[in-house]
Short mmCIF file of C-alpha atoms and ligand atoms in Angstrom, two decimals:
data_model
loop_
_atom_site.label_atom_id
_atom_site.label_comp_id
_atom_site.label_asym_id
_atom_site.label_seq_id
_atom_site.Cartn_x
_atom_site.Cartn_y
_atom_site.Cartn_z
CA MET A 45 0.92 123.02 -63.50
CA LYS A 46 0.22 119.95 -65.62
CA LYS A 47 -2.68 120.33 -68.05
CA TRP A 48 -4.62 117.34 -66.68
CA MET A 49 -4.69 118.92 -63.22
CA GLN A 50 -7.73 120.96 -64.23
CA ASN A 51 -9.74 117.73 -64.59
CA ILE A 52 -8.90 116.31 -61.19
CA ARG A 53 -11.45 116.26 -58.38
CA THR A 54 -9.18 117.62 -55.66
CA VAL A 55 -10.40 117.43 -52.06
CA THR A 56 -9.02 117.92 -48.58
CA PRO A 57 -9.92 114.61 -46.93
CA TYR A 58 -11.42 113.94 -43.52
CA THR A 59 -8.80 113.01 -40.91
CA PRO A 60 -9.92 110.08 -38.76
CA GLY A 61 -8.63 109.69 -35.20
CA GLU A 62 -5.38 107.83 -34.70
CA GLN A 63 -5.38 104.01 -34.63
CA PRO A 64 -2.00 103.35 -32.98
CA LYS A 65 -0.38 99.97 -33.70
CA GLU A 66 1.13 99.96 -30.20
CA LYS A 67 -0.25 97.49 -27.64
CA ASN A 68 -1.05 98.33 -24.02
CA ILE A 69 -2.43 101.75 -24.70
CA ILE A 70 -5.65 103.18 -23.29
CA LYS A 71 -7.64 104.19 -26.34
CA LEU A 72 -10.20 106.88 -25.63
CA ASN A 73 -9.84 108.82 -28.89
CA THR A 74 -12.36 107.52 -31.46
CA ASN A 75 -15.55 106.79 -29.51
CA GLU A 76 -15.28 103.03 -29.92
CA ASN A 77 -17.12 100.78 -27.48
CA PRO A 78 -14.87 99.19 -24.80
CA TYR A 79 -17.00 96.04 -24.66
CA PRO A 80 -16.98 93.24 -27.27
CA PRO A 81 -19.86 92.82 -29.76
CA ALA A 82 -22.83 90.61 -28.78
CA PRO A 83 -21.77 86.95 -28.23
CA GLY A 84 -23.83 85.87 -31.26
CA VAL A 85 -21.34 87.67 -33.51
CA GLN A 86 -18.49 85.42 -32.35
CA LYS A 87 -20.65 82.35 -33.06
CA ILE A 88 -21.40 83.55 -36.59
CA LEU A 89 -17.71 84.05 -37.37
CA GLU A 90 -16.70 80.70 -35.87
CA GLY A 91 -19.31 78.85 -37.89
CA PHE A 92 -18.87 80.88 -41.07
CA ASP A 93 -18.83 78.79 -44.24
CA THR A 94 -16.02 80.35 -46.29
CA ASP A 95 -17.21 78.52 -49.40
CA THR A 96 -20.10 81.00 -49.57
CA LEU A 97 -17.55 83.77 -50.22
CA ARG A 98 -17.38 82.57 -53.84
CA LEU A 99 -20.80 84.08 -54.29
CA TYR A 100 -21.82 87.72 -54.32
CA PRO A 101 -23.75 88.75 -51.22
CA ASP A 102 -27.45 89.64 -51.16
CA PRO A 103 -27.53 93.10 -52.80
CA ALA A 104 -30.51 94.11 -50.66
CA SER A 105 -28.83 92.94 -47.39
CA THR A 106 -32.23 91.56 -46.46
CA ASP A 107 -31.13 89.88 -43.21
CA ILE A 108 -29.78 93.07 -41.66
CA VAL A 109 -32.59 95.21 -43.03
CA HIS A 110 -35.12 92.83 -41.56
CA ALA A 111 -33.36 92.57 -38.17
CA ILE A 112 -33.24 96.38 -37.90
CA ALA A 113 -36.88 96.72 -39.00
CA GLU A 114 -37.96 94.14 -36.40
CA TYR A 115 -36.00 95.85 -33.64
CA TYR A 116 -37.65 99.21 -34.28
CA GLY A 117 -41.08 97.82 -35.20
CA LEU A 118 -40.90 99.13 -38.78
CA SER A 119 -41.57 97.60 -42.18
CA ASP A 120 -38.46 96.58 -44.15
CA ASP A 121 -39.05 99.30 -46.74
CA LYS A 122 -38.20 101.98 -44.17
CA VAL A 123 -34.63 100.74 -43.70
CA PHE A 124 -31.47 101.35 -45.76
CA VAL A 125 -28.07 99.91 -44.80
CA GLY A 126 -24.54 100.86 -45.74
CA VAL A 127 -20.84 100.40 -44.99
CA GLY A 128 -20.90 102.31 -41.70
CA SER A 129 -23.02 105.40 -41.33
CA ASP A 130 -20.28 107.29 -43.18
CA ASP A 131 -21.31 105.41 -46.31
CA VAL A 132 -25.01 105.94 -45.55
CA LEU A 133 -24.43 109.68 -45.01
CA ALA A 134 -22.35 109.99 -48.19
CA MET A 135 -25.21 108.31 -50.13
CA CYS A 136 -27.68 110.70 -48.51
CA PHE A 137 -25.59 113.74 -49.49
CA MET A 138 -25.45 112.48 -53.07
CA THR A 139 -29.16 111.68 -53.19
CA PHE A 140 -30.86 114.52 -51.34
CA PHE A 141 -28.64 117.59 -51.41
CA ASN A 142 -28.75 118.77 -54.99
CA SER A 143 -29.92 122.34 -54.54
CA ASP A 144 -28.22 125.61 -55.48
CA LYS A 145 -29.14 126.83 -52.02
CA PRO A 146 -26.76 126.02 -49.17
CA LEU A 147 -26.88 122.91 -47.03
CA LEU A 148 -26.95 123.97 -43.37
CA PHE A 149 -25.08 122.36 -40.48
CA PRO A 150 -23.46 123.57 -37.22
CA ASP A 151 -20.00 125.16 -37.19
CA ILE A 152 -18.92 122.72 -34.50
CA THR A 153 -20.04 119.26 -35.55
CA TYR A 154 -18.98 116.02 -37.22
CA SER A 155 -16.09 117.12 -39.41
CA PHE A 156 -17.05 114.85 -42.30
CA TYR A 157 -20.05 117.01 -43.34
CA ASP A 158 -18.03 119.80 -44.95
CA VAL A 159 -15.76 117.20 -46.59
CA TRP A 160 -18.73 115.50 -48.32
CA ALA A 161 -20.17 118.89 -49.27
CA GLU A 162 -16.86 119.77 -50.93
CA LEU A 163 -16.55 116.35 -52.57
CA PHE A 164 -20.07 116.50 -54.05
CA ARG A 165 -19.85 120.24 -54.84
CA ILE A 166 -22.77 121.05 -52.56
CA PRO A 167 -22.91 124.69 -51.42
CA TYR A 168 -23.05 124.86 -47.61
CA ARG A 169 -23.23 127.24 -44.68
CA GLN A 170 -22.06 126.48 -41.16
CA ILE A 171 -24.37 127.90 -38.49
CA PRO A 172 -22.57 128.80 -35.24
CA LEU A 173 -23.64 126.95 -32.09
CA ASP A 174 -24.64 129.34 -29.31
CA GLU A 175 -22.24 130.20 -26.47
CA ASN A 176 -23.27 127.03 -24.59
CA PHE A 177 -22.47 124.94 -27.67
CA GLU A 178 -26.16 124.34 -28.33
CA ILE A 179 -28.00 124.27 -31.66
CA ARG A 180 -30.62 127.04 -31.87
CA PRO A 181 -33.44 126.02 -34.25
CA GLU A 182 -34.21 129.74 -34.89
CA ASP A 183 -30.83 130.10 -36.59
CA TYR A 184 -31.89 127.54 -39.20
CA LYS A 185 -35.00 129.48 -40.27
CA THR A 186 -33.51 130.55 -43.58
CA GLU A 187 -33.74 129.38 -47.17
CA CYS A 188 -31.60 126.31 -47.70
CA GLY A 189 -31.07 123.15 -49.73
CA GLY A 190 -31.15 120.79 -46.76
CA ILE A 191 -30.12 120.45 -43.11
CA ILE A 192 -27.97 117.92 -41.26
CA PHE A 193 -26.87 117.72 -37.63
CA PRO A 194 -25.97 114.99 -35.16
CA ASN A 195 -28.17 114.58 -32.10
CA PRO A 196 -26.52 114.33 -29.60
CA ASN A 197 -24.06 116.59 -31.39
CA ALA A 198 -20.42 115.59 -31.88
CA PRO A 199 -17.93 116.43 -30.50
CA THR A 200 -19.89 118.25 -27.79
CA GLY A 201 -22.14 115.36 -26.67
CA ILE A 202 -24.97 117.83 -26.10
CA GLU A 203 -28.47 116.71 -27.00
CA MET A 204 -31.17 118.95 -28.46
CA PRO A 205 -34.65 118.11 -27.11
CA VAL A 206 -36.68 116.20 -29.70
CA GLU A 207 -39.33 118.99 -29.78
CA ARG A 208 -36.67 121.34 -31.14
CA VAL A 209 -35.58 118.74 -33.69
CA GLU A 210 -39.21 118.57 -34.76
CA GLU A 211 -39.35 122.37 -34.98
CA ILE A 212 -36.51 122.29 -37.52
CA ILE A 213 -38.17 119.54 -39.56
CA ARG A 214 -41.58 121.24 -39.45
CA SER A 215 -40.25 124.62 -40.51
CA HIS A 216 -38.45 123.14 -43.55
CA PRO A 217 -41.06 121.01 -45.36
CA ASP A 218 -39.39 121.66 -48.74
CA VAL A 219 -35.98 120.17 -47.96
CA ILE A 220 -34.63 116.95 -46.48
CA VAL A 221 -33.49 117.08 -42.85
CA ILE A 222 -31.04 114.39 -41.69
CA VAL A 223 -30.69 113.62 -37.99
CA ASP A 224 -27.39 111.78 -37.41
CA GLU A 225 -28.06 109.69 -34.30
CA ALA A 226 -24.64 108.00 -34.01
CA TYR A 227 -24.77 108.45 -30.20
CA VAL A 228 -28.48 108.32 -29.41
CA ASP A 229 -28.35 104.93 -27.66
CA PHE A 230 -26.40 106.32 -24.70
CA GLY A 231 -29.43 107.88 -23.06
CA GLY A 232 -30.66 110.22 -25.80
CA THR A 233 -34.14 110.41 -27.32
CA SER A 234 -34.50 109.32 -30.94
CA ALA A 235 -36.48 111.36 -33.45
CA LEU A 236 -37.50 108.07 -35.09
CA PRO A 237 -41.27 108.52 -34.51
CA LEU A 238 -41.08 111.62 -36.74
CA ILE A 239 -40.47 109.53 -39.88
CA ASP A 240 -44.18 108.65 -39.88
CA LYS A 241 -45.25 112.23 -39.26
CA TYR A 242 -43.05 114.09 -41.77
CA ASP A 243 -42.04 113.02 -45.28
CA ASN A 244 -38.76 115.00 -45.20
CA VAL A 245 -36.81 113.45 -42.33
CA ILE A 246 -34.12 110.75 -42.31
CA ILE A 247 -32.66 109.18 -39.18
CA VAL A 248 -29.14 107.78 -39.50
CA GLN A 249 -27.63 105.39 -36.94
CA THR A 250 -24.59 103.10 -36.72
CA PHE A 251 -23.36 99.78 -35.33
CA SER A 252 -19.95 101.39 -34.66
CA LYS A 253 -20.56 102.88 -31.24
CA SER A 254 -23.44 101.43 -29.23
CA ARG A 255 -23.20 97.99 -30.89
CA SER A 256 -19.41 97.62 -30.58
CA MET A 257 -18.85 96.93 -34.28
CA ALA A 258 -16.78 99.82 -35.66
CA GLY A 259 -14.50 97.28 -37.36
CA MET A 260 -17.36 95.63 -39.24
CA ARG A 261 -18.60 98.86 -40.90
CA VAL A 262 -22.40 98.82 -40.70
CA GLY A 263 -24.71 101.82 -40.54
CA PHE A 264 -28.31 102.47 -41.48
CA ALA A 265 -30.94 105.05 -42.36
CA LEU A 266 -34.60 105.00 -41.30
CA ALA A 267 -37.17 107.01 -43.27
CA ASN A 268 -40.41 106.71 -45.18
CA PRO A 269 -40.34 104.17 -48.07
CA GLU A 270 -40.23 106.91 -50.72
CA LEU A 271 -36.96 108.35 -49.40
CA ILE A 272 -35.49 104.87 -48.89
CA LYS A 273 -36.31 104.07 -52.52
CA TYR A 274 -34.39 107.17 -53.73
CA LEU A 275 -31.42 106.15 -51.59
CA ASN A 276 -31.45 102.61 -52.98
CA ASP A 277 -31.66 103.92 -56.56
CA VAL A 278 -28.45 105.89 -55.97
CA LYS A 279 -26.80 102.98 -54.16
CA TYR A 280 -27.56 100.58 -57.01
CA SER A 281 -26.12 103.16 -59.42
CA PHE A 282 -22.89 103.29 -57.46
CA ASN A 283 -22.18 99.84 -55.95
CA SER A 284 -24.80 97.07 -55.76
CA TYR A 285 -22.93 94.96 -53.22
CA THR A 286 -22.02 97.31 -50.41
CA MET A 287 -22.51 94.85 -47.55
CA ASN A 288 -20.34 91.73 -47.51
CA ARG A 289 -21.58 88.33 -46.35
CA THR A 290 -19.89 88.41 -42.95
CA ALA A 291 -21.15 91.92 -42.21
CA ILE A 292 -24.71 90.95 -43.10
CA ALA A 293 -24.66 87.86 -40.86
CA CYS A 294 -22.85 89.52 -37.93
CA ALA A 295 -24.93 92.69 -37.90
CA ALA A 296 -28.16 90.71 -38.00
CA ALA A 297 -26.97 88.61 -35.03
CA ALA A 298 -25.96 91.71 -33.06
CA MET A 299 -29.30 93.42 -33.70
CA LYS A 300 -31.21 90.41 -32.35
CA ASP A 301 -29.49 90.49 -28.95
CA LYS A 302 -31.42 93.28 -27.31
CA ALA A 303 -30.51 92.31 -23.73
CA TYR A 304 -26.76 92.47 -24.35
CA PHE A 305 -27.11 95.77 -26.21
CA GLU A 306 -29.10 97.34 -23.39
CA LYS A 307 -26.72 96.04 -20.73
CA THR A 308 -23.56 97.41 -22.38
CA CYS A 309 -25.19 100.79 -23.13
CA ARG A 310 -26.25 101.02 -19.48
CA GLN A 311 -22.70 100.26 -18.33
CA ILE A 312 -21.30 103.03 -20.51
CA ILE A 313 -23.89 105.50 -19.21
CA GLU A 314 -22.99 104.58 -15.61
CA VAL A 315 -19.27 105.00 -16.18
CA ARG A 316 -19.94 108.30 -18.00
CA GLU A 317 -21.92 109.74 -15.12
CA TRP A 318 -19.20 108.70 -12.64
CA ALA A 319 -16.53 110.15 -14.98
CA LYS A 320 -18.38 113.50 -14.96
CA GLN A 321 -17.98 113.67 -11.17
CA GLU A 322 -14.29 112.78 -11.35
CA LEU A 323 -13.59 115.32 -14.09
CA LYS A 324 -15.41 118.02 -12.17
CA SER A 325 -13.37 117.38 -9.03
CA LEU A 326 -10.20 117.68 -11.13
CA GLY A 327 -11.18 121.15 -12.36
CA PHE A 328 -12.71 120.29 -15.74
CA THR A 329 -15.86 121.88 -17.13
CA PHE A 330 -18.07 120.34 -19.83
CA GLY A 331 -21.57 120.30 -21.27
CA ASP A 332 -23.96 117.58 -20.12
CA SER A 333 -22.98 114.78 -22.49
CA LYS A 334 -25.55 112.21 -23.58
CA ALA A 335 -22.98 110.38 -25.71
CA ASN A 336 -20.17 107.86 -25.06
CA PHE A 337 -17.67 110.69 -24.69
CA ILE A 338 -17.21 113.90 -22.69
CA PHE A 339 -16.00 117.13 -24.28
CA ALA A 340 -14.12 118.90 -21.52
CA ARG A 341 -11.73 121.78 -20.84
CA HIS A 342 -9.56 122.31 -17.82
CA GLU A 343 -9.78 125.49 -15.74
CA SER A 344 -6.03 126.20 -15.97
CA ILE A 345 -4.08 123.71 -18.08
CA PRO A 346 -4.36 124.07 -21.89
CA ALA A 347 -6.00 121.12 -23.66
CA GLU A 348 -3.11 120.61 -26.05
CA GLU A 349 -0.68 120.23 -23.16
CA LEU A 350 -2.94 117.67 -21.46
CA PHE A 351 -3.45 115.83 -24.74
CA LEU A 352 0.31 115.46 -25.23
CA ALA A 353 0.96 114.53 -21.58
CA LEU A 354 -1.74 111.83 -21.74
CA LYS A 355 -0.38 110.52 -25.02
CA GLU A 356 3.13 110.37 -23.59
CA HIS A 357 1.60 108.19 -20.88
CA LYS A 358 -0.07 105.99 -23.58
CA ILE A 359 -3.54 107.36 -22.94
CA TYR A 360 -5.06 108.53 -26.23
CA VAL A 361 -7.87 111.10 -26.24
CA ARG A 362 -8.95 113.36 -29.13
CA TYR A 363 -7.83 116.95 -29.55
CA PHE A 364 -9.10 119.22 -32.35
CA LYS A 365 -6.90 122.18 -33.16
CA LYS A 366 -9.83 124.21 -34.49
CA PRO A 367 -11.37 127.61 -33.75
CA ARG A 368 -13.66 127.70 -30.68
CA ILE A 369 -12.75 124.17 -29.54
CA ASP A 370 -8.95 124.21 -29.37
CA ASN A 371 -9.00 124.17 -25.58
CA TYR A 372 -11.14 121.02 -25.29
CA LEU A 373 -10.43 117.32 -25.08
CA ARG A 374 -12.90 114.75 -26.31
CA ILE A 375 -12.61 111.77 -23.99
CA THR A 376 -14.31 108.54 -25.01
CA ILE A 377 -15.92 106.55 -22.19
CA GLY A 378 -13.90 103.37 -21.75
CA THR A 379 -14.23 100.69 -19.08
CA LYS A 380 -14.23 101.85 -15.47
CA GLU A 381 -10.63 100.55 -15.15
CA GLU A 382 -9.45 102.52 -18.19
CA MET A 383 -11.09 105.68 -16.91
CA GLN A 384 -9.62 105.13 -13.45
CA ALA A 385 -6.13 104.83 -14.97
CA MET A 386 -6.67 108.13 -16.77
CA PHE A 387 -7.90 109.85 -13.60
CA ASP A 388 -4.93 108.48 -11.61
CA PHE A 389 -2.58 109.98 -14.17
CA LEU A 390 -4.44 113.31 -14.30
CA LYS A 391 -4.49 113.59 -10.50
CA GLU A 392 -0.74 113.17 -10.39
CA TYR A 393 -0.08 115.45 -13.36
CA LEU A 394 -2.35 118.25 -12.16
CA GLY A 395 -1.04 117.84 -8.60
CA GLU A 396 2.53 118.38 -9.79
CA LYS A 397 1.38 121.46 -11.65
CA GLY A 398 -0.21 122.67 -8.42
CA ARG A 399 -3.26 123.58 -10.48
C1 PLP B 485 -18.84 107.94 -35.63
C2 PLP B 485 -19.78 108.85 -36.35
C3 PLP B 485 -20.29 108.54 -37.61
C4 PLP B 485 -19.79 107.42 -38.48
O1 PLP B 485 -19.68 106.23 -37.97
P1 PLP B 485 -19.52 104.93 -38.84
O2 PLP B 485 -18.44 104.19 -38.15
O3 PLP B 485 -19.16 105.29 -40.25
O4 PLP B 485 -20.83 104.28 -38.75
C5 PLP B 485 -21.24 109.37 -38.17
N1 PLP B 485 -21.65 110.48 -37.54
C6 PLP B 485 -21.15 110.83 -36.36
C7 PLP B 485 -21.63 112.07 -35.72
C8 PLP B 485 -20.20 110.04 -35.73
O5 PLP B 485 -19.66 110.42 -34.58
#
């Protein structure tokens, strides 16, 4: 071993879902939105004055912060933005989880949490979901340095009622609780009102899923001004200019188009509910997803086999070869046509198998 090895920060990185270069595939593997961003985003990019790129962007990203604050009826000092919610969450880990006691999160959840904990040397403990893949607030009633969970949870899609979220926040007044609401816009209930009731809660959301802008990288945190100030202090100690000029302009435009946002979310919810019926009739079982994906297993065919057969047929879904969930597929809700193509293939495949 080379001597300098002992000074290296070695980590096992997060593995994002595949982004195949191939055209003409049906991509249901990374929870992207099948519809384009709000039309105002196109207009911004068409009219964008490239000369302004000589100049650094607004370090406070005021235009996005203000558009988000307006949308949720908050003051600007309750909003923090970052380069996707991954950046926002990483900043939160760095800012708020500095205890010797373990950070708590579910055993089956967003697989970036343990990666950040390792990266930032934060002790952590993964709390098993119950047998129905639900989070039990009782299991979190232990000494800890902080708590984080998505609601609805990923990759299960299952939502915890907001009263139970509140129970977790209320029973841990001495640590910060982060509610990762990446999927809340697809029919879930946000814990946002709790930021005015408790000083220890942070809501994190993203433009990547419900606002069709995964490629632009914009996410945000909502909390009381004191917590937002701590986050900004860390951000300005790390990188002052996180949001580029195009991202600021495009995200602000997207946030202002409430009608388009509501329409596309409604379409995804409709297709999801129809997809649940189709999956059921094909012999799949799944929890009641409130997200833009369904986490399903088949009654007789192993998930890995289905994953590979679908991929062979250019239909990409997500498969996690991990304990407890290695017989499940996470299927993103695409357009009705994309979902129909997947069901047509599955019908034929399962029919041949005489399932
Ligand atoms: C997709 C996702 C994120 C991160 O999304 P960004 O694209 O970085 O905004 C964060 N948390 C969960 C649970 C997600 O599924």
